Coordinates of C-alpha atoms in Angstrom, one line a residue:
X122 CA -5.8 -6.8 29.6
X123 CA -5.2 -4.0 32.0
X124 CA -6.2 -4.5 35.7
X125 CA -9.2 -2.8 36.8
X126 CA -8.2 -0.2 39.3
X127 CA -9.9 0.5 42.6
X128 CA -12.3 3.6 42.5
X129 CA -15.6 4.7 43.8
X130 CA -17.2 1.3 43.7
X131 CA -17.8 -0.7 46.9
X132 CA -14.5 -2.6 47.5
X133 CA -16.2 -5.8 48.3
X134 CA -18.3 -5.8 45.2
X135 CA -15.4 -4.8 43.0
X136 CA -13.3 -7.5 44.4
X137 CA -16.0 -10.1 43.8
X138 CA -16.4 -8.8 40.2
X139 CA -12.7 -9.0 39.7
X140 CA -12.5 -12.5 41.0
X141 CA -15.4 -13.6 38.7
X142 CA -13.8 -11.9 35.6
X143 CA -10.5 -13.7 36.4
X144 CA -12.2 -17.1 36.5
X145 CA -14.0 -16.4 33.3
X146 CA -10.8 -15.1 31.6
X147 CA -9.1 -18.4 32.4
X148 CA -12.1 -20.3 30.9
X149 CA -12.1 -18.0 27.9
X150 CA -15.8 -17.6 28.5
X151 CA -15.9 -14.3 26.6
X152 CA -19.7 -14.0 26.6
X153 CA -20.0 -14.1 30.4
X154 CA -16.8 -12.0 30.6
X155 CA -18.5 -9.2 28.6
X156 CA -21.6 -9.5 31.0
X157 CA -19.3 -9.0 34.0
X158 CA -17.5 -6.1 32.4
X159 CA -20.8 -4.5 31.4
X160 CA -21.9 -4.8 35.1
X161 CA -18.7 -3.1 36.2
X162 CA -19.2 -0.4 33.5
X163 CA -22.8 0.4 34.6
X164 CA -21.7 0.7 38.3
X165 CA -18.6 2.8 37.5
X166 CA -20.7 5.1 35.2
X167 CA -23.3 5.5 38.0
X168 CA -20.7 7.0 40.5
X169 CA -18.5 8.7 37.7
X170 CA -15.4 6.5 38.4
X171 CA -13.6 7.2 35.3
X172 CA -10.5 5.1 36.0
X173 CA -12.5 1.9 36.5
X174 CA -14.8 2.8 33.7
X175 CA -12.2 3.1 31.2
X176 CA -10.4 0.0 32.2
X177 CA -13.7 -2.0 32.0
X178 CA -14.4 -0.6 28.7
X179 CA -10.9 -1.7 27.3
X180 CA -11.4 -5.0 28.9
X181 CA -14.8 -5.5 27.3
X182 CA -13.5 -4.3 23.9
X183 CA -10.8 -7.1 24.1
X184 CA -13.5 -9.8 24.9
X185 CA -15.8 -8.5 22.1
X186 CA -12.9 -8.8 19.7
X187 CA -12.6 -12.5 20.7
X188 CA -16.2 -13.0 19.9
X189 CA -15.8 -11.4 16.5
X190 CA -17.7 -8.2 17.3
X191 CA -15.1 -5.7 16.4
X192 CA -17.4 -2.9 15.8
X193 CA -18.7 -3.1 19.4
X194 CA -15.2 -3.4 20.6
X195 CA -14.1 -0.2 18.7
X196 CA -17.2 1.6 20.3
X197 CA -16.0 0.6 23.7
X198 CA -12.5 1.9 22.8
X199 CA -13.9 5.1 21.7
X200 CA -16.1 5.5 24.7
X201 CA -13.1 5.0 26.9
X202 CA -11.0 7.5 25.0
X203 CA -13.9 10.1 25.0
X204 CA -13.6 10.0 28.8
X205 CA -9.9 9.8 29.0
X206 CA -8.2 10.6 25.7
X207 CA -4.7 9.2 26.8
X208 CA -6.0 6.0 28.4
X209 CA -3.2 3.4 27.5
X210 CA -5.4 0.4 27.8
X211 CA -8.2 1.8 25.4
X212 CA -5.5 2.9 23.0
X213 CA -3.8 -0.5 22.9
X214 CA -7.1 -2.4 22.6
X215 CA -8.1 0.0 19.7
X216 CA -4.8 -0.5 17.9
X217 CA -5.2 -4.3 18.2
X218 CA -8.6 -4.1 16.7
X219 CA -7.7 -1.9 13.9
X220 CA -4.7 -4.2 13.1
X221 CA -7.1 -7.1 12.9
X222 CA -9.1 -5.2 10.4
X223 CA -6.1 -4.6 8.3
X224 CA -6.3 -0.8 9.1
X225 CA -2.6 -0.6 9.8
X226 CA -2.0 3.1 9.6
X227 CA -4.7 3.9 12.0
X228 CA -3.5 1.0 14.3
X229 CA 0.0 2.4 14.3
X230 CA -1.4 6.0 15.4
X231 CA -3.0 4.3 18.3
X232 CA 0.0 2.4 19.4
X233 CA 2.2 5.4 19.1
X234 CA -0.5 7.4 21.2
X235 CA -0.5 4.6 23.8
X236 CA 3.4 4.8 24.0
X237 CA 3.2 8.4 24.7
X238 CA 0.4 8.1 27.2
X239 CA 2.3 5.5 29.1
X240 CA 5.2 8.0 29.5
X241 CA 8.8 7.3 30.5
X242 CA 10.1 4.0 29.4
X243 CA 9.7 0.5 30.5
X244 CA 8.5 -2.7 28.8
X245 CA 4.9 -1.5 28.0
X246 CA 6.1 1.6 26.3
X247 CA 8.8 -0.4 24.2
X248 CA 6.0 -3.0 23.3
X249 CA 3.7 -0.2 22.1
X250 CA 6.4 1.3 19.9
X251 CA 7.3 -2.2 18.5
X252 CA 3.6 -2.6 17.6
X253 CA 3.5 0.7 15.9
X254 CA 6.6 0.0 13.9
X255 CA 5.1 -3.6 12.9
X256 CA 1.9 -1.8 11.7
X257 CA 4.0 0.6 9.6
X258 CA 5.7 -2.3 7.9
X259 CA 2.4 -4.1 7.4
X260 CA 0.9 -1.0 5.9
X261 CA 3.8 -0.6 3.4
X262 CA 3.6 -4.4 2.6
X263 CA -0.3 -4.3 2.1
X264 CA 0.3 -1.6 -0.5
X265 CA 3.2 -3.0 -2.4
X266 CA 3.3 -6.8 -1.7
X267 CA 7.0 -6.6 -1.0
X268 CA 8.1 -9.2 1.4
X269 CA 11.5 -9.4 2.9
X270 CA 12.1 -12.7 4.9
X271 CA 16.0 -12.4 4.7
X272 CA 16.4 -12.2 8.5
X273 CA 14.2 -15.2 9.1
X274 CA 16.0 -17.1 6.4
X275 CA 19.4 -16.4 7.9
X276 CA 18.2 -17.4 11.3
X277 CA 17.3 -20.9 9.8
X278 CA 13.6 -20.3 9.6
X279 CA 13.6 -20.4 13.5
X280 CA 11.2 -18.6 15.9
X281 CA 7.7 -17.2 15.2
X282 CA 6.5 -16.8 11.7
X283 CA 7.1 -13.4 10.1
X284 CA 4.0 -10.9 10.3
X285 CA 2.5 -10.8 6.8
X286 CA -0.3 -8.5 5.4
X287 CA -2.8 -9.5 2.9
X288 CA -2.1 -8.3 -0.5
X289 CA -3.9 -8.4 -4.0
X290 CA -1.5 -7.4 -6.8
X291 CA -2.2 -6.9 -10.5
X292 CA -4.6 -9.7 -10.9
X293 CA -8.3 -10.2 -11.4
X294 CA -10.7 -13.1 -11.8
X295 CA -12.1 -13.5 -15.3
X296 CA -13.8 -16.2 -17.5
X297 CA -11.1 -18.6 -18.6
X298 CA -11.0 -19.8 -22.1
X299 CA -10.7 -23.3 -20.9
X300 CA -14.1 -23.1 -19.1
X301 CA -15.0 -21.7 -15.7
X302 CA -13.0 -19.0 -14.2
X303 CA -9.5 -18.2 -13.7
X304 CA -7.1 -15.5 -12.3
X305 CA -5.4 -13.4 -15.0
X306 CA -2.6 -10.8 -14.9
X307 CA -3.7 -7.3 -15.7
X308 CA -0.2 -6.1 -16.7
X309 CA 3.3 -7.7 -17.4
X310 CA 5.1 -9.0 -14.4
X311 CA 8.6 -10.4 -14.0
X312 CA 9.5 -13.7 -12.4
X313 CA 9.5 -13.6 -8.6
X314 CA 6.9 -10.9 -8.5
X315 CA 4.3 -11.3 -5.6
X316 CA 0.8 -11.6 -7.0
X317 CA -1.4 -12.5 -4.0
X318 CA -0.7 -12.7 -0.2
X319 CA -3.8 -14.3 1.4
X320 CA -4.6 -15.5 4.9
X321 CA -6.4 -18.7 5.2
X322 CA -10.1 -18.9 6.2
X323 CA -9.0 -22.0 8.3
X324 CA -6.2 -24.6 8.2
X325 CA -6.2 -28.2 9.6
X326 CA -2.9 -29.6 10.5
X327 CA -1.5 -32.7 12.0
X328 CA 1.5 -34.9 12.3
X329 CA 0.9 -38.2 10.5
X330 CA 3.8 -40.7 10.8
X331 CA 2.3 -43.1 8.3
X332 CA 1.1 -41.7 5.0
X333 CA -1.6 -44.4 5.0
X334 CA -3.0 -43.1 8.4
X335 CA -6.6 -42.5 7.2
X336 CA -8.0 -42.1 10.7
X337 CA -5.5 -39.3 11.4
X338 CA -6.1 -37.6 8.2
X339 CA -10.0 -37.8 8.7
X340 CA -9.5 -36.1 12.1
X341 CA -7.4 -33.3 10.4
X342 CA -10.1 -32.9 7.9
X343 CA -12.9 -32.8 10.5
X344 CA -11.1 -30.2 12.5
X345 CA -10.5 -28.1 9.3
X346 CA -14.1 -28.4 8.3
X347 CA -15.3 -27.2 11.7
X348 CA -13.1 -24.2 11.6
X349 CA -14.2 -23.2 8.2
X350 CA -17.9 -23.3 9.3
X351 CA -17.2 -21.4 12.5
X352 CA -15.6 -18.7 10.5
X353 CA -18.5 -18.5 8.2
X354 CA -20.9 -18.4 10.9
X355 CA -18.9 -15.5 12.6
X356 CA -18.5 -13.5 9.5
X357 CA -21.1 -12.8 6.8
X358 CA -18.4 -11.5 4.4
X359 CA -16.4 -14.7 4.9
X360 CA -19.4 -16.8 4.1
X361 CA -20.1 -14.6 1.0
X362 CA -16.5 -15.1 -0.2
X363 CA -16.8 -18.9 0.2
X364 CA -20.0 -18.9 -1.8
X365 CA -18.2 -17.4 -4.7
X366 CA -16.2 -20.6 -5.0
X367 CA -17.4 -23.5 -7.1
X368 CA -19.0 -26.5 -5.6
X369 CA -17.9 -28.6 -8.7
X370 CA -21.8 -29.1 -9.6
X371 CA -22.5 -25.9 -11.5
X372 CA -22.3 -25.6 -15.2
X373 CA -19.2 -23.7 -16.1
X374 CA -21.2 -20.8 -17.7
X375 CA -23.4 -20.5 -14.5
X376 CA -20.3 -19.4 -12.4
X377 CA -20.4 -15.6 -11.6
X378 CA -17.3 -13.6 -11.8
X379 CA -16.8 -11.9 -8.4
X380 CA -15.9 -8.3 -8.0
X381 CA -12.3 -7.9 -7.1
X382 CA -13.3 -5.4 -4.3
X383 CA -14.5 -8.3 -2.3
X384 CA -10.8 -9.6 -1.9
X385 CA -9.3 -6.2 -1.3
X386 CA -8.9 -4.6 2.3
X387 CA -10.8 -1.3 2.2
X388 CA -10.1 1.6 4.6
X389 CA -13.4 1.1 6.4
X390 CA -13.7 -2.6 6.0
X391 CA -15.1 -4.3 8.9
X392 CA -13.8 -7.8 8.3
X393 CA -11.1 -8.9 10.8
X394 CA -8.0 -10.6 9.2
X395 CA -8.6 -13.5 11.4
X396 CA -11.9 -14.3 9.8
X397 CA -14.2 -12.6 12.3
X398 CA -16.3 -9.6 11.7
X399 CA -16.7 -6.2 13.1
X400 CA -20.5 -6.2 12.5
X401 CA -23.3 -6.9 14.9
X402 CA -24.9 -9.3 12.6
X403 CA -23.7 -12.6 14.2
X404 CA -26.9 -13.5 15.7
X405 CA -29.2 -12.2 13.0
X406 CA -27.5 -13.2 9.8
X407 CA -28.9 -16.0 7.6
X408 CA -28.0 -19.5 8.5
X409 CA -24.7 -20.8 7.0
X410 CA -25.2 -23.0 4.0
X411 CA -23.4 -26.0 5.4
X412 CA -24.0 -28.4 2.4
X413 CA -22.8 -25.8 -0.1
X414 CA -19.5 -25.0 1.9
X415 CA -18.8 -28.7 2.3
X416 CA -19.1 -29.2 -1.5
X417 CA -16.8 -26.2 -2.0
X418 CA -14.3 -27.7 0.4
X419 CA -14.3 -30.9 -1.5
X420 CA -13.1 -29.2 -4.6
X421 CA -11.2 -26.0 -3.8
X422 CA -8.9 -26.8 -0.8
X423 CA -5.2 -26.5 -1.2
X424 CA -2.8 -28.7 0.6
X425 CA 0.4 -27.7 2.4
X426 CA 2.3 -30.8 1.5
X427 CA 4.6 -29.1 -1.1
X428 CA 8.3 -29.1 -0.1
X429 CA 8.1 -25.1 0.4
X430 CA 5.6 -25.7 3.2
X431 CA 8.1 -27.8 5.0
X432 CA 11.0 -25.5 4.2
X433 CA 9.5 -22.1 4.6
X434 CA 6.3 -22.5 6.6
X435 CA 6.4 -25.3 9.1
X436 CA 9.9 -26.0 9.9
X437 CA 9.5 -29.8 9.2
X438 CA 6.9 -30.2 12.1
X439 CA 3.7 -30.4 10.1
X440 CA 3.5 -33.1 7.4
X441 CA -0.3 -32.9 6.7
X442 CA -1.9 -29.7 6.1
X443 CA -5.1 -28.5 4.3
X444 CA -6.4 -25.1 4.1
X445 CA -8.8 -22.7 2.3
X446 CA -7.4 -19.5 0.8
X447 CA -10.3 -17.9 -1.3
X448 CA -8.7 -16.0 -4.0
X449 CA -5.9 -18.4 -4.6
X450 CA -8.5 -21.2 -4.9
X451 CA -9.6 -19.4 -8.2
X452 CA -6.3 -20.1 -9.8
X453 CA -6.5 -23.1 -12.2
X454 CA -3.9 -25.9 -12.6
X455 CA -1.4 -26.3 -15.4
X456 CA 1.3 -28.8 -15.9
X457 CA 3.3 -25.8 -17.5
X458 CA 2.5 -23.4 -14.6
X459 CA 3.7 -19.7 -14.5
X460 CA 3.1 -19.2 -10.8
X461 CA 4.0 -20.9 -7.5
X462 CA 2.7 -20.6 -3.9
X463 CA 4.7 -20.8 -0.6
X464 CA 3.0 -21.4 2.8
X465 CA 4.2 -19.3 5.7
X466 CA 2.2 -19.8 8.8
X467 CA -1.5 -19.2 7.8
X468 CA -0.6 -17.2 4.7
X469 CA -0.2 -18.4 1.2
X470 CA 2.1 -16.2 -1.0
X471 CA 1.5 -16.7 -4.7
X472 CA 4.4 -15.4 -7.0
X473 CA 5.2 -15.5 -10.7
X474 CA 7.6 -18.2 -11.4
X475 CA 8.3 -16.9 -14.7
X476 CA 7.6 -13.8 -16.8
X477 CA 3.9 -13.3 -17.3
X478 CA 2.3 -11.1 -20.0
X479 CA -0.8 -9.0 -19.4
X480 CA -3.9 -10.8 -20.1
X481 CA -2.2 -14.3 -19.5
X482 CA -4.0 -16.7 -17.2
X483 CA -2.1 -17.4 -13.9
X484 CA -1.6 -21.1 -13.2
X485 CA 0.1 -23.3 -10.6
X486 CA 0.4 -27.0 -10.1
X487 CA -2.2 -28.9 -8.1
X488 CA -0.1 -32.0 -7.8
X489 CA 3.3 -33.3 -8.8
X490 CA 4.1 -32.3 -12.5
X491 CA 7.5 -34.0 -12.7
X492 CA 6.0 -37.2 -14.0
X493 CA 4.9 -38.6 -17.4
X494 CA 1.7 -37.3 -18.9
X495 CA -0.2 -40.7 -18.1
X496 CA 0.5 -40.1 -14.3
X497 CA -0.6 -36.5 -14.5
X498 CA -3.8 -37.5 -16.3
X499 CA -4.6 -39.9 -13.3
X500 CA -3.9 -37.1 -10.9
X501 CA -6.0 -34.6 -12.8
X502 CA -9.0 -37.0 -12.9
X503 CA -8.7 -37.4 -9.1
X504 CA -9.2 -33.6 -9.0
X505 CA -12.3 -33.9 -11.2
X506 CA -10.8 -32.3 -14.5
X507 CA -8.8 -33.0 -17.4
X508 CA -5.6 -30.9 -18.0
X509 CA -5.5 -29.4 -21.5
X510 CA -2.3 -27.2 -21.1
X511 CA 0.1 -26.9 -23.9
X512 CA 2.4 -29.5 -22.4
X513 CA -0.2 -32.1 -22.1
X514 CA -1.5 -31.5 -25.6
X515 CA 2.0 -31.8 -26.9
X516 CA 2.8 -35.0 -25.1
X517 CA -0.6 -36.6 -25.8
X518 CA -1.2 -35.5 -29.4
X519 CA 2.1 -36.5 -31.2
X520 CA 1.3 -40.1 -31.8
X521 CA 4.8 -41.2 -33.0
X522 CA 6.6 -39.5 -30.2
X523 CA 3.8 -40.3 -27.7
X524 CA 4.3 -44.1 -28.6
X525 CA 8.1 -43.8 -27.9
X526 CA 7.4 -41.9 -24.6
X527 CA 5.1 -44.8 -23.5
X528 CA 7.7 -47.4 -24.5
X529 CA 10.3 -45.6 -22.4
X530 CA 7.9 -45.1 -19.4
X531 CA 7.1 -48.9 -19.4
X532 CA 10.7 -49.7 -19.6
X533 CA 11.5 -47.6 -16.7
X534 CA 8.7 -49.2 -14.6
X535 CA 9.9 -52.5 -15.4
X536 CA 13.2 -51.7 -13.8
X537 CA 15.2 -51.0 -17.0
X538 CA 18.6 -49.3 -17.2
X539 CA 17.8 -45.6 -16.1
X540 CA 20.8 -44.4 -18.1
X541 CA 19.6 -46.1 -21.3
X542 CA 16.1 -44.4 -20.9
X543 CA 17.6 -41.0 -20.6
X544 CA 19.9 -41.5 -23.4
X545 CA 17.2 -43.0 -25.8
X546 CA 14.9 -40.0 -24.9
X547 CA 17.7 -37.5 -25.6
X548 CA 18.5 -39.3 -28.9
X549 CA 14.9 -39.5 -29.9
X550 CA 14.5 -35.8 -29.2
X551 CA 17.6 -34.9 -31.3
X552 CA 16.4 -37.1 -34.3
X553 CA 12.9 -35.7 -34.2
X554 CA 14.2 -32.1 -34.1
X555 CA 12.1 -31.4 -31.1
X556 CA 12.2 -27.7 -30.1
X557 CA 13.9 -26.6 -26.9
X558 CA 10.5 -25.9 -25.1
X559 CA 9.3 -29.3 -26.0
X560 CA 12.5 -30.8 -24.7
X561 CA 12.0 -29.1 -21.4
X562 CA 8.5 -30.5 -21.3
X563 CA 9.8 -34.2 -21.9
X564 CA 12.7 -33.8 -19.5
X565 CA 10.3 -32.7 -16.9
X566 CA 8.1 -35.8 -17.5
X567 CA 11.2 -38.0 -17.0
X568 CA 12.7 -36.1 -14.3
X569 CA 12.9 -39.0 -11.9
X570 CA 15.1 -40.9 -14.3
X571 CA 17.4 -37.9 -14.8
X572 CA 17.6 -37.3 -11.1
X573 CA 18.4 -41.0 -10.3
X574 CA 21.1 -41.0 -13.0
X575 CA 22.8 -37.9 -11.8
X576 CA 22.7 -39.3 -8.2
X577 CA 24.5 -42.4 -9.1
X578 CA 28.2 -42.3 -9.5
X579 CA 28.2 -45.7 -11.1
X580 CA 25.6 -44.8 -13.8
X581 CA 27.4 -41.4 -14.5
X582 CA 30.6 -43.2 -15.2
X583 CA 28.7 -45.4 -17.7
X584 CA 26.5 -42.8 -19.4
X585 CA 27.8 -39.4 -18.3
X586 CA 29.6 -38.5 -21.6
X587 CA 26.4 -39.4 -23.7
X588 CA 23.9 -37.1 -21.9
X589 CA 23.6 -33.4 -21.1
X590 CA 25.0 -31.9 -18.1
X591 CA 22.9 -31.9 -14.8
X592 CA 22.9 -28.1 -14.7
X593 CA 21.7 -27.9 -18.4
X594 CA 18.9 -30.5 -17.8
X595 CA 18.0 -28.7 -14.5
X596 CA 17.7 -25.3 -16.2
X597 CA 15.5 -26.8 -18.9
X598 CA 13.1 -28.5 -16.6
X599 CA 12.9 -25.2 -14.5
X600 CA 11.7 -23.6 -17.7
X601 CA 8.9 -26.2 -17.9
X602 CA 7.7 -26.2 -14.3
X603 CA 8.7 -22.7 -13.4
X604 CA 10.8 -23.5 -10.4
X605 CA 10.9 -26.5 -7.9
X606 CA 13.1 -27.4 -4.9
X607 CA 14.5 -30.6 -6.3
X608 CA 15.3 -28.9 -9.6
X609 CA 16.9 -26.1 -7.7
X610 CA 19.2 -28.6 -5.7
X611 CA 20.2 -30.1 -9.1
X612 CA 21.0 -26.8 -10.6
X613 CA 23.2 -25.9 -7.4
X614 CA 25.0 -29.3 -7.5
X615 CA 25.5 -29.1 -11.2
X616 CA 26.6 -25.4 -11.1
X617 CA 29.0 -26.2 -8.1
X618 CA 30.5 -29.2 -10.1
X619 CA 31.1 -26.8 -13.1
X620 CA 29.9 -29.0 -16.0
X621 CA 30.5 -26.3 -18.5
X622 CA 27.9 -24.1 -17.0
X623 CA 29.9 -21.0 -17.9
X624 CA 31.8 -18.4 -15.7
X625 CA 31.0 -17.7 -12.1
X626 CA 28.6 -14.7 -12.8
X627 CA 26.9 -16.6 -15.5
X628 CA 26.3 -19.5 -13.0
X629 CA 25.2 -17.3 -10.1
X630 CA 22.6 -15.6 -12.5
X631 CA 21.1 -19.0 -13.5
X632 CA 21.1 -20.1 -9.9
X633 CA 19.4 -16.9 -8.6
X634 CA 16.9 -17.0 -11.6
X635 CA 15.8 -20.5 -10.6
X636 CA 15.7 -19.5 -7.1
X637 CA 13.5 -16.6 -7.9
X638 CA 11.2 -18.8 -9.8
X639 CA 11.0 -21.4 -6.8
X640 CA 10.7 -18.9 -3.8
X641 CA 10.0 -15.4 -5.4
X642 CA 11.4 -12.4 -4.2
X643 CA 11.1 -13.4 -0.5
X644 CA 14.7 -12.7 0.4
X645 CA 17.3 -10.3 -0.7
X646 CA 20.0 -11.3 -3.1
X647 CA 22.6 -11.3 -0.2
X648 CA 20.5 -13.8 1.7
X649 CA 19.9 -16.0 -1.4
X650 CA 23.0 -18.0 -0.9
X651 CA 21.9 -18.9 2.7
X652 CA 18.6 -20.0 1.3
X653 CA 20.4 -22.3 -1.1
X654 CA 22.6 -23.7 1.6
X655 CA 19.7 -24.6 3.8
X656 CA 17.9 -26.1 0.7
X657 CA 20.8 -28.4 0.1
X658 CA 21.3 -29.1 3.9
X659 CA 17.6 -30.1 4.1
X660 CA 18.7 -33.0 1.6
X661 CA 21.5 -33.9 3.8
X662 CA 23.8 -34.1 0.8
X663 CA 25.7 -31.1 -0.1
X664 CA 27.0 -27.6 1.1
X665 CA 27.9 -24.7 -1.1

C-alpha cells in the first residue's frame, strides 16, 4: 500500500491515524482498517487535501478487495482517479482489482498508466510494466486456452507457480446418456488440446507421512470445508455455482443443466477470481445452505493425489490435497477416459488425452484404472456409482474371457509367476482373436504384472522372447487410458532400449504423442525432452 502523505490535516491527528492503520494492517483487521481510512478520507475531503485523499482512497480500495467488496474498491479507485487522474497508487489498486475480476485488458491499461504516472525508472515502474505484461499474457490465455510452461519445466518446476487464467473451451454441460449430466465436446478436438482451466473454489492440503493418518486427513478436510463455506458466504455467484452440483441424493432427471455463461468470465463480471465478489450483497444475501454444500462436497470433490499433482503442481511437498473445481466436477468417470487433468497451484487444467469427436462425452478417471475390473468395481462403488464404460462392459460381459481373467487375477494375487500370467494372457488374447482395442483394455487391467515383469532382468531373461516388447505394450495401454506417467516412463525406457520400436523419428513421434496425452500441450516440443528426463529422474531409475 502507498504511504499516506502529509497534507492539510493536523499532524498529530494524522500521525495517530497512521499508527492505528499500521497496527490494523499488521493484524489484517480489514474492517477496522476501512473505518480508519474512511475517517482520513472525510477529514482530507473537508480541507481539500487531495494528496492524502487519493492515497487514503487507494488504501481503502485495497482493504475492500481483501473483504471481497470489489465494486466498492473500484469506486474508491475511480474517486481517487477523478481527483488526480495520474495517481499511481489508485491506478495500481484498480489494476489489481480488475485483474482479480479476470478483466485483464482493462487491468493492463491501468498498470501501464501507473508506470507512466510514476515517471522515470525505478523498481515501481518496472513492477507496473511487468504487471501490465502479465495481464496481456493472461488476456491471450483466457481467450485461447494456450498454456506454455516450457520455462518452468526447464527450470525443474522450481519457483512460484506460473500465472494462469481461467478458460472454458469448446465444451458444454448436457444430459448424459448414462444418466445425470456430463461435459461434452461441441466440436472435434485433437489430443493435448486444453478444454478447461479452472481455479479452485478452495483447496485443503497437508503433508501426511502415514497414509493411514486419519486424524491428519480429517484436519485437512475440515480446513477445506471451512474455506468452501467462507467462499460461498462471500460470493453469491460462487454459492450459486456450487448449488448447480449434485448432492448425490437427487434423481438423475431432476438435475438441471446449467447455462454455460455461469462458468465464463464476462467483461463486466463482478466475481473475483479468488472466489470473492465485487457486489455489496455480502451482508444482505441469503444464508448459505450449509447442509447442501456439505453433501455436494461429499460427492464432487477432486483429489490432488495423482502423480501429475506431485510432478507439475506441488514439487513433491504436498501429498494430500482435495479441492473443489466446479466445471471439472461435472466431468464423469470412465475407465477408458479421453481426458486428463493436471494440477498447477490452485488451478486444474483439463486436456484431451486422445482425439475427441464433436458430441462425444468428456471423461477422466476418478481413481486408478490400471487394475482389473473387479478392483475398479470396488473403487466405483466407493464413489457411489457403477462404471458402465465400454472397457468395463467388455471385461465383465464376455463370460469365457472373463472367467480366464479372474483365474489369472487370482493366480497373480496368490504370488504366482508374473511372467506366466503375462504370457498366458497374451496367448489367450491371440487364440480368442481379441481386437487390438480390447487387447489394450486387458493389458491396462494387468499393467502391474507387465510393469513388474519389465522391471526384472531375471524374469525378462526367462520370458522376454515370448511376450511383446515394453514399448509396444506401453503404447497399447496408453490407447486404453489416454496417457499416464508410469506408462510414459515405460514408453521412454522401451524406446531408449530399442526393442524394434522403429527408426528414431518414429520413436520420437510415439513418445511425444503419449507425452501429449499425459501432460497436454503444456510445453513446447523443444522442452518435451526435458520433461521426459524429469519424469524419469522422478523414478530415480533412468536418464535419456
